[in-house]
PDB file of C-alpha atoms in Angstrom:
ATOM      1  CA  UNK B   1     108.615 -10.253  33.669  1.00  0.00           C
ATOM      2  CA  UNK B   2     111.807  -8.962  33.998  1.00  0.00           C
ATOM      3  CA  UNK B   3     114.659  -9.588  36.098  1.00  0.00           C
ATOM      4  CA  UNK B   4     114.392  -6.490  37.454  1.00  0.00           C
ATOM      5  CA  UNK B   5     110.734  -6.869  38.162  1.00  0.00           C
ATOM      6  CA  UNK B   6     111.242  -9.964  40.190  1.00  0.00           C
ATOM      7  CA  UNK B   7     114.317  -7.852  42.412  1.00  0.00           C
ATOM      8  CA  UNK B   8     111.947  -4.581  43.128  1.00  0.00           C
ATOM      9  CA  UNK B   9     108.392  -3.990  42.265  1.00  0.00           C
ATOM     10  CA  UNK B  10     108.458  -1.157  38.914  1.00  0.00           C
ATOM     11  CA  UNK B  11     105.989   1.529  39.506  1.00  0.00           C
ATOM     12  CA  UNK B  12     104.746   4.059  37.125  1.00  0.00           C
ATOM     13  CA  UNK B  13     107.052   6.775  37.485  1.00  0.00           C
ATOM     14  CA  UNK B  14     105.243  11.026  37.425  1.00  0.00           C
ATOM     15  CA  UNK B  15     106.635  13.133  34.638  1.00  0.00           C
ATOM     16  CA  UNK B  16     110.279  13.628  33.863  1.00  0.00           C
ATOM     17  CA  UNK B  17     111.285  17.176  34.942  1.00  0.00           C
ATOM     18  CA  UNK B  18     113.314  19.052  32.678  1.00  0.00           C
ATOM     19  CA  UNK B  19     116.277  21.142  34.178  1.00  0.00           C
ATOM     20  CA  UNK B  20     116.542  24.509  33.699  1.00  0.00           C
ATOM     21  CA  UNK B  21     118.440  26.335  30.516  1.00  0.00           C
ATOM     22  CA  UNK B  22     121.462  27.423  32.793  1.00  0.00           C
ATOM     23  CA  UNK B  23     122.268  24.123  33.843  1.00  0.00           C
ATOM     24  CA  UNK B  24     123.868  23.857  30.198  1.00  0.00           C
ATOM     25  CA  UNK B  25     126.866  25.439  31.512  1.00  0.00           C
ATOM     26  CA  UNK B  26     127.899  23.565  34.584  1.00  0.00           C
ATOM     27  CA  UNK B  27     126.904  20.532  32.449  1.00  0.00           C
ATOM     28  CA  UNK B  28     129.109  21.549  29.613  1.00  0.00           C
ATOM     29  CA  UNK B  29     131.806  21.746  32.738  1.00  0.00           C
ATOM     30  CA  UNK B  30     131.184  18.406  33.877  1.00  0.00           C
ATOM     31  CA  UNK B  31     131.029  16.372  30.514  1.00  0.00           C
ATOM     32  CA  UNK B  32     134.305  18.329  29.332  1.00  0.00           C
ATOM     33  CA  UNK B  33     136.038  17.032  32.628  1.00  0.00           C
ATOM     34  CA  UNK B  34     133.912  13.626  31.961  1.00  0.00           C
ATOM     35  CA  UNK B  35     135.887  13.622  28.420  1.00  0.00           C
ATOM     36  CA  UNK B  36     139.371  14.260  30.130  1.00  0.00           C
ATOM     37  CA  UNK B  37     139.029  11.044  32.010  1.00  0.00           C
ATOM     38  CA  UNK B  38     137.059   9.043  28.975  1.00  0.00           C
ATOM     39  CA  UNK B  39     139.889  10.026  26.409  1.00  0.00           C
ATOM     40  CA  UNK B  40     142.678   9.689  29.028  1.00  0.00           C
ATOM     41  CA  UNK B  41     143.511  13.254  27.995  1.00  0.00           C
ATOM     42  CA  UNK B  42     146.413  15.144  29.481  1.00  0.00           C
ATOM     43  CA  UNK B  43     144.878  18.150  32.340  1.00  0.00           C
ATOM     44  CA  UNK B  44     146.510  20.663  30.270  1.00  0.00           C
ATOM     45  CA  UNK B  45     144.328  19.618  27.486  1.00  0.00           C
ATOM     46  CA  UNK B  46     141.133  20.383  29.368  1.00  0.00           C
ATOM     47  CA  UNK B  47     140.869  23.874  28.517  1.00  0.00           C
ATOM     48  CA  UNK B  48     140.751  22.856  24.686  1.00  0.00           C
ATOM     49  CA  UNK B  49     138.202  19.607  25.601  1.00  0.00           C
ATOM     50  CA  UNK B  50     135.745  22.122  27.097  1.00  0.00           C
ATOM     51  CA  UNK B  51     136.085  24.476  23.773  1.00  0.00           C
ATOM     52  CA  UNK B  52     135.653  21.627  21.466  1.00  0.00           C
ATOM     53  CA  UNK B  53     132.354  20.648  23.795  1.00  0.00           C
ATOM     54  CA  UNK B  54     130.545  23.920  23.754  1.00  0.00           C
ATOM     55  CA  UNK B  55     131.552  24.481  19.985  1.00  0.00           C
ATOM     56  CA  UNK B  56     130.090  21.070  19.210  1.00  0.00           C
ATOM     57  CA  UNK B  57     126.829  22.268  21.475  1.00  0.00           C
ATOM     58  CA  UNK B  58     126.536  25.787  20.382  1.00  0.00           C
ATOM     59  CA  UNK B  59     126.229  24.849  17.140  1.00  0.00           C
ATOM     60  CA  UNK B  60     123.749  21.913  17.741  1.00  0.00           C
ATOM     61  CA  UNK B  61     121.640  24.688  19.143  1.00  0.00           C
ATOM     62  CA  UNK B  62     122.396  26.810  16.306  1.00  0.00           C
ATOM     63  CA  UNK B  63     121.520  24.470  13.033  1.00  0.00           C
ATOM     64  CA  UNK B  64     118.579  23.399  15.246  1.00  0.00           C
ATOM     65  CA  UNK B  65     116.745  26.541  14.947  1.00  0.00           C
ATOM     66  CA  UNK B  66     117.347  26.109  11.090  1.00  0.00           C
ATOM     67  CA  UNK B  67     113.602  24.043  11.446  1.00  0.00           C
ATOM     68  CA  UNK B  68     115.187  20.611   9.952  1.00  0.00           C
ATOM     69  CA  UNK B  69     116.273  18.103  12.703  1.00  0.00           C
ATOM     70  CA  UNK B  70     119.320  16.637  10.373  1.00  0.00           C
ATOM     71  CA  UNK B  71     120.547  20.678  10.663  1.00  0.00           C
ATOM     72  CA  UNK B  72     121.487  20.491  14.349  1.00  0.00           C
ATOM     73  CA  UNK B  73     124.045  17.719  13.552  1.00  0.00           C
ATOM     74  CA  UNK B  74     125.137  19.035  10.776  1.00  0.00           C
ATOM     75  CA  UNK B  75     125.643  22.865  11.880  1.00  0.00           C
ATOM     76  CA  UNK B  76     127.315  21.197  14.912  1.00  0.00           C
ATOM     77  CA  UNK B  77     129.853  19.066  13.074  1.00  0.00           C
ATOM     78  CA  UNK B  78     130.502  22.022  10.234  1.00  0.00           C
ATOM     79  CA  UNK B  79     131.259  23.823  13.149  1.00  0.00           C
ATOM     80  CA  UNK B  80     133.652  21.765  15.357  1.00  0.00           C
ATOM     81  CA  UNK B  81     135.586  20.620  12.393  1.00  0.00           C
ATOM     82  CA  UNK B  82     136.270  23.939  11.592  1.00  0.00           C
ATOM     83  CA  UNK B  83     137.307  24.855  14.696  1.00  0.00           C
ATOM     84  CA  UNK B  84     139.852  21.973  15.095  1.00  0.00           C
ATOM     85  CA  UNK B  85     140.973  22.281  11.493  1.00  0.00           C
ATOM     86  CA  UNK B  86     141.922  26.090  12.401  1.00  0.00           C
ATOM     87  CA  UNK B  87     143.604  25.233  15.770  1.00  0.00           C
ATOM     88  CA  UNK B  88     145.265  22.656  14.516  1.00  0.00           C
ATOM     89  CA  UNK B  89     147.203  25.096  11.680  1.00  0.00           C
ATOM     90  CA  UNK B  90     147.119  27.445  14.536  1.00  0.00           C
ATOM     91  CA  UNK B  91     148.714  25.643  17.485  1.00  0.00           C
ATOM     92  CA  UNK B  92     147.372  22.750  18.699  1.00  0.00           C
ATOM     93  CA  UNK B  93     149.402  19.372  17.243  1.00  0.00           C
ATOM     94  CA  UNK B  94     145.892  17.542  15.602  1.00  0.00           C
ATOM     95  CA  UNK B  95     142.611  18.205  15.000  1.00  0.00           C
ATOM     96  CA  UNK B  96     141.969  15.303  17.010  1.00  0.00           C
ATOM     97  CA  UNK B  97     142.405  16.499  19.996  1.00  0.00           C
ATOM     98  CA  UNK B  98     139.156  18.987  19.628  1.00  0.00           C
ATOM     99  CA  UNK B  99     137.563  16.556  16.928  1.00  0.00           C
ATOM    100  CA  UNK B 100     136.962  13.432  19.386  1.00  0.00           C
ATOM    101  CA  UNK B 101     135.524  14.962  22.379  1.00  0.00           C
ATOM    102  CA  UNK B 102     133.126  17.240  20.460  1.00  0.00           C
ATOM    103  CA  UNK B 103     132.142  14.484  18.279  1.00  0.00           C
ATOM    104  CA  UNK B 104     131.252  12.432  20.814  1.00  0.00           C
ATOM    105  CA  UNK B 105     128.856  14.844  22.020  1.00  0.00           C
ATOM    106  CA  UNK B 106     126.963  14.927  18.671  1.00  0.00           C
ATOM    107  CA  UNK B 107     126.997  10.956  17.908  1.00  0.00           C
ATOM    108  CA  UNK B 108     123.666   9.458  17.754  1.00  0.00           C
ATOM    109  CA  UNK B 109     124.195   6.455  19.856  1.00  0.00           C
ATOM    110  CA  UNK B 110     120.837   6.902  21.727  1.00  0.00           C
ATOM    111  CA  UNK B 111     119.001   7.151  19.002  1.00  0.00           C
ATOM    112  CA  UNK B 112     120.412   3.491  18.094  1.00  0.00           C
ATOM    113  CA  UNK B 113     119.841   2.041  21.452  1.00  0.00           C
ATOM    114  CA  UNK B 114     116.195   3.302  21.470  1.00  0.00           C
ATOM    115  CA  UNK B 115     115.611   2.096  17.531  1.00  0.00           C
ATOM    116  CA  UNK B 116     116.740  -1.801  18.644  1.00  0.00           C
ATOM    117  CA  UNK B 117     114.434  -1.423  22.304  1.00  0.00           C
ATOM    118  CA  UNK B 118     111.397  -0.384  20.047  1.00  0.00           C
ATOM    119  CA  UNK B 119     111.678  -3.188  17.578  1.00  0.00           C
ATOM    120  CA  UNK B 120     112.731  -5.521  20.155  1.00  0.00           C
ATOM    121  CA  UNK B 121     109.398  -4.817  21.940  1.00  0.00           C
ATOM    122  CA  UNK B 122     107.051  -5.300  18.991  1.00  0.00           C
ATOM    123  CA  UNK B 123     107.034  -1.702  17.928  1.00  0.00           C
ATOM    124  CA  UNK B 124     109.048  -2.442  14.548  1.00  0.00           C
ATOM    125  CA  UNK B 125     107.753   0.272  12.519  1.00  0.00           C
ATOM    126  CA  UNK B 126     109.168   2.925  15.095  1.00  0.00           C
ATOM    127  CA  UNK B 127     112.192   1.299  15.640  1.00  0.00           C
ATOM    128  CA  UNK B 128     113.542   1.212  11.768  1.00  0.00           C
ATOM    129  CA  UNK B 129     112.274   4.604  12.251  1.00  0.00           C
ATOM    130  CA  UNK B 130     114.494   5.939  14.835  1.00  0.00           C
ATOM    131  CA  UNK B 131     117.108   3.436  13.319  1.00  0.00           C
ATOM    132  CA  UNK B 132     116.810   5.244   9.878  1.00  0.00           C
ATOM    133  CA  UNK B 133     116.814   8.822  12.130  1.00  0.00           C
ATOM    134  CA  UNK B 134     120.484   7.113  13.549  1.00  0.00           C
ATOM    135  CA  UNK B 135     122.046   6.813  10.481  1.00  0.00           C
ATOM    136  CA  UNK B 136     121.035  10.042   8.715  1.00  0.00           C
ATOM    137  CA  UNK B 137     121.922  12.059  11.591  1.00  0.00           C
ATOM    138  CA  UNK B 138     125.331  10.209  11.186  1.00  0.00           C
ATOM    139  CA  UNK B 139     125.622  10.807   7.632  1.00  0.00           C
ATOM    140  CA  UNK B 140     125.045  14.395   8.127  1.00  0.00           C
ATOM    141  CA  UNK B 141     127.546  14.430  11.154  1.00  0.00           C
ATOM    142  CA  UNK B 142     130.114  13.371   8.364  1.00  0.00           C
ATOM    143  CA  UNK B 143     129.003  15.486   5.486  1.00  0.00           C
ATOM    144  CA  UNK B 144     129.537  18.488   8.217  1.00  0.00           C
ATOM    145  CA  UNK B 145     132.879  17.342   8.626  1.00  0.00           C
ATOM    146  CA  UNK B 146     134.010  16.713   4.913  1.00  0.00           C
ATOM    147  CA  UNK B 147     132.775  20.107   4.065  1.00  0.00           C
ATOM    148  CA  UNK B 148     134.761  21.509   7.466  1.00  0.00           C
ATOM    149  CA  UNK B 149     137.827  19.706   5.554  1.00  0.00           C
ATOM    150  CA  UNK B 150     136.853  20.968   2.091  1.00  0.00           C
ATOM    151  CA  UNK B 151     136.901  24.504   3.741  1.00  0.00           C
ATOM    152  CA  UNK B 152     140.112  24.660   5.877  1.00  0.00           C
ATOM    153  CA  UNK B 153     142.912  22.238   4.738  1.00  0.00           C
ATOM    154  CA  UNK B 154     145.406  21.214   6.842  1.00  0.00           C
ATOM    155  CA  UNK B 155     148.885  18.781   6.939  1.00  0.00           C
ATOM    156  CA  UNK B 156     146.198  16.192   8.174  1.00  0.00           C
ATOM    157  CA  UNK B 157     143.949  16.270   5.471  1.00  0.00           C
ATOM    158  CA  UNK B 158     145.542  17.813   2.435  1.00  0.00           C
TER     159      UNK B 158
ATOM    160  CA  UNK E   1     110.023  -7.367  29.592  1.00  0.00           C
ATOM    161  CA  UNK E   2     111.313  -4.115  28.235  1.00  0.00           C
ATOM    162  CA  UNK E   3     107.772  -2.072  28.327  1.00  0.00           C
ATOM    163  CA  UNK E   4     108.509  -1.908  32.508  1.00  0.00           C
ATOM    164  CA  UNK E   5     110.673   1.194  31.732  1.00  0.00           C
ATOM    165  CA  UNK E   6     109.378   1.787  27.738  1.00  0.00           C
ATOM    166  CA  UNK E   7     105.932   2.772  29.078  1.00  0.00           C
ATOM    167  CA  UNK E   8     107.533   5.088  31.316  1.00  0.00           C
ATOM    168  CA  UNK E   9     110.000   7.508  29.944  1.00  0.00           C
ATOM    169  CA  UNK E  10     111.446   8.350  33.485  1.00  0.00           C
ATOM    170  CA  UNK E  11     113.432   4.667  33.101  1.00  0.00           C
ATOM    171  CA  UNK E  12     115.065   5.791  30.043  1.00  0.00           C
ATOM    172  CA  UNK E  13     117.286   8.915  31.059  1.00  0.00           C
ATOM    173  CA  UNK E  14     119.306   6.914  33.841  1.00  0.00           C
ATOM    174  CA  UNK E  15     119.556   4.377  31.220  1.00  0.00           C
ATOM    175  CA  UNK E  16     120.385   6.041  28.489  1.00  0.00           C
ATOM    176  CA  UNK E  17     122.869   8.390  30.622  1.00  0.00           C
ATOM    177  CA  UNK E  18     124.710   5.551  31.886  1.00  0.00           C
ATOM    178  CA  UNK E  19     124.819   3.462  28.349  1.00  0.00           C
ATOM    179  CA  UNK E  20     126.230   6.770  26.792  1.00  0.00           C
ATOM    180  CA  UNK E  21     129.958   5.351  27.664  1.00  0.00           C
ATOM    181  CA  UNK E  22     129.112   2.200  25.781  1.00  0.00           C
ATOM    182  CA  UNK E  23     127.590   3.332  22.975  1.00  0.00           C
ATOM    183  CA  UNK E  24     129.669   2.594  19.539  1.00  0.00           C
ATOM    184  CA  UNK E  25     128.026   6.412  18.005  1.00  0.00           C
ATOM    185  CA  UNK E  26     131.907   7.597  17.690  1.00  0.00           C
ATOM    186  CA  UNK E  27     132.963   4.679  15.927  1.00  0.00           C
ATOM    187  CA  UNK E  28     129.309   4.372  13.604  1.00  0.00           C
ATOM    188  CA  UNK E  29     130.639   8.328  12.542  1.00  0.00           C
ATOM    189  CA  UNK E  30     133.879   6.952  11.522  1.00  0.00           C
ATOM    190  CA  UNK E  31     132.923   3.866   9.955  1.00  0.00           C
ATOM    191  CA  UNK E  32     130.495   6.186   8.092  1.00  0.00           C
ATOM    192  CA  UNK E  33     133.435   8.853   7.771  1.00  0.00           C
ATOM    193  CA  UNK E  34     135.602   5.974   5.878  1.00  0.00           C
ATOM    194  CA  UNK E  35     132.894   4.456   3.687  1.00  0.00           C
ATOM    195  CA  UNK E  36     132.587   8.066   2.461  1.00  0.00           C
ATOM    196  CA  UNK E  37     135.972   8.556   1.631  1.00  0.00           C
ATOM    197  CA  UNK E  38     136.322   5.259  -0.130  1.00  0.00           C
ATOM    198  CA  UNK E  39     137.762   3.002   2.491  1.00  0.00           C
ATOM    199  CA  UNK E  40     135.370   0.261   1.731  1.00  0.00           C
ATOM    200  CA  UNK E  41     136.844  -2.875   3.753  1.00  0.00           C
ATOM    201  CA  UNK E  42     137.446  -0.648   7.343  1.00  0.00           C
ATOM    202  CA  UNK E  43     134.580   1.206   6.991  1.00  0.00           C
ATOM    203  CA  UNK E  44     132.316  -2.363   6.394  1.00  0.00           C
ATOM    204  CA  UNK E  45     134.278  -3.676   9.366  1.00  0.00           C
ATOM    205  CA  UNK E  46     134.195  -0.835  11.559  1.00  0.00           C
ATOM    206  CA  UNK E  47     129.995  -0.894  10.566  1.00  0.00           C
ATOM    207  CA  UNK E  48     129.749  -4.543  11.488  1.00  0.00           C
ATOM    208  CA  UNK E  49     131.656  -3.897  14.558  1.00  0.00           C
ATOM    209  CA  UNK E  50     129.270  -1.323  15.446  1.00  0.00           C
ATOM    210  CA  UNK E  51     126.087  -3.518  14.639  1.00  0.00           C
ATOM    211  CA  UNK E  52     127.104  -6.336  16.724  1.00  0.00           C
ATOM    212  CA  UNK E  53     128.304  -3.739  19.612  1.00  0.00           C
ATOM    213  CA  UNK E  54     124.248  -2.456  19.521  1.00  0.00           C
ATOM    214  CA  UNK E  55     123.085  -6.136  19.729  1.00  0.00           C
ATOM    215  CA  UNK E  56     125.393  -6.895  22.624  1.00  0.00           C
ATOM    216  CA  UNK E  57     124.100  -3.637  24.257  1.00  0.00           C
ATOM    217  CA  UNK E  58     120.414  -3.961  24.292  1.00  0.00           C
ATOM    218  CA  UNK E  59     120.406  -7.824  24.963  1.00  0.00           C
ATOM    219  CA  UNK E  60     122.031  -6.588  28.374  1.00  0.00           C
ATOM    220  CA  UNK E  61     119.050  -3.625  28.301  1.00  0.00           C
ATOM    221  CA  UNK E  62     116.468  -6.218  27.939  1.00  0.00           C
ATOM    222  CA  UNK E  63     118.008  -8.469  30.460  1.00  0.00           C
ATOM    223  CA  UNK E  64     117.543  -6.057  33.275  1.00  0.00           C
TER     224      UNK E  64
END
């Protein structure tokens, strides 16, 4: 019995339903203007926020079609790190500035929140599971990275 | 307590969109990030750091 439980009675939900592909892009929209606030980013950043998001999601789509799950990640994080390593010598002052709202697009959070609510509900086995799923998608968000740094040096990481 | 909304995966998404602001996944990539490059003591303490913040989290989650 939950707290919740006590405040409204919890019915089964019906299905989830799944938006439709196109929605990507107005989301993409939204979470890049989401990020301007979240980061405390100037406005004239926002054009470079929403390029870092739909690098860091294109590729996600991209290494996800490679057939291994850990290539989404990966593919993404190759991707957006070199993109922001290349900007950055190009024009824009750090890599940061495309690095930390693309990234946190691709960090597995989610997968850590749902690892703890398995194992804290008696499904243990599932939850180191997903835990274990957490960390090597993490690790392979970093290798993509130190391989995007290995690839295009700049004053940052030289 | 928690299988009210882990039966159901219709619970999850509002929950899981809303927890996506407190989730420590940037700073698990850049403990992760620093233990690689050989930054032992901030990348442990940035890890820790990120353990505890997951507790914290889902004793909140299994709260409501």
């Amino acid at each position: 019995m939950s707290v919740a439980e006590l405040l409204v009675s919890v019915g089964k939900p019906d299905e989830a339903i799944a938006f439709p592909r196109w929605m990507m892009l107005p989301a993409l929209v939204l979470v890049s203007l989401g990020s301007i606030f979240r980061f405390q980013a100037r406005l004239a950043d926002g054009p470079w926020i929403l390029l870092a998001s739909a690098v860091a999601l294109a590729g996600t789509k991209l290494g996800a079609r490679l057939g291994n799950p850990l290539m989404g990640p990966f593919v993404g994080a190759l991707l957006l790190g070199l993109a922001a390593n290349l900007f950055a010598r190009l024009r824009v002052p750090t890599p940061q500035l495309l690095l930390v709202p693309g990234l946190a697009l691709l960090v597995p959070g989610s997968f850590g929140l749902r690892s703890l609510n398995s194992m804290l509900s008696g499904e243990s086995t599932a939850g180191i599971d997903q835990g274990f799923q957490m960390f090597m998608m993490a690790i392979a968000l970093v290798a993509g990275l130190l391989f995007s740094n290995a690839l295009v040096k700049t004053e940052a990481n030289s | 307590m928690a299988d009210a909304y882990l039966g159901s995966f219709v619970h999850w998404i509002p929950l899981a969109s809303g927890m996506v602001i407190l989730l420590p996944g940037l700073s698990l990539v850049d403990s992760i990030e620093e233990l690689a490059n050989g930054h032992l003591a901030s990348g442990g303490a940035r890890m820790a750091g990120v353990g505890v913040a997951f507790l914290a989290l889902i004793f909140g989650v299994l709260l409501a």
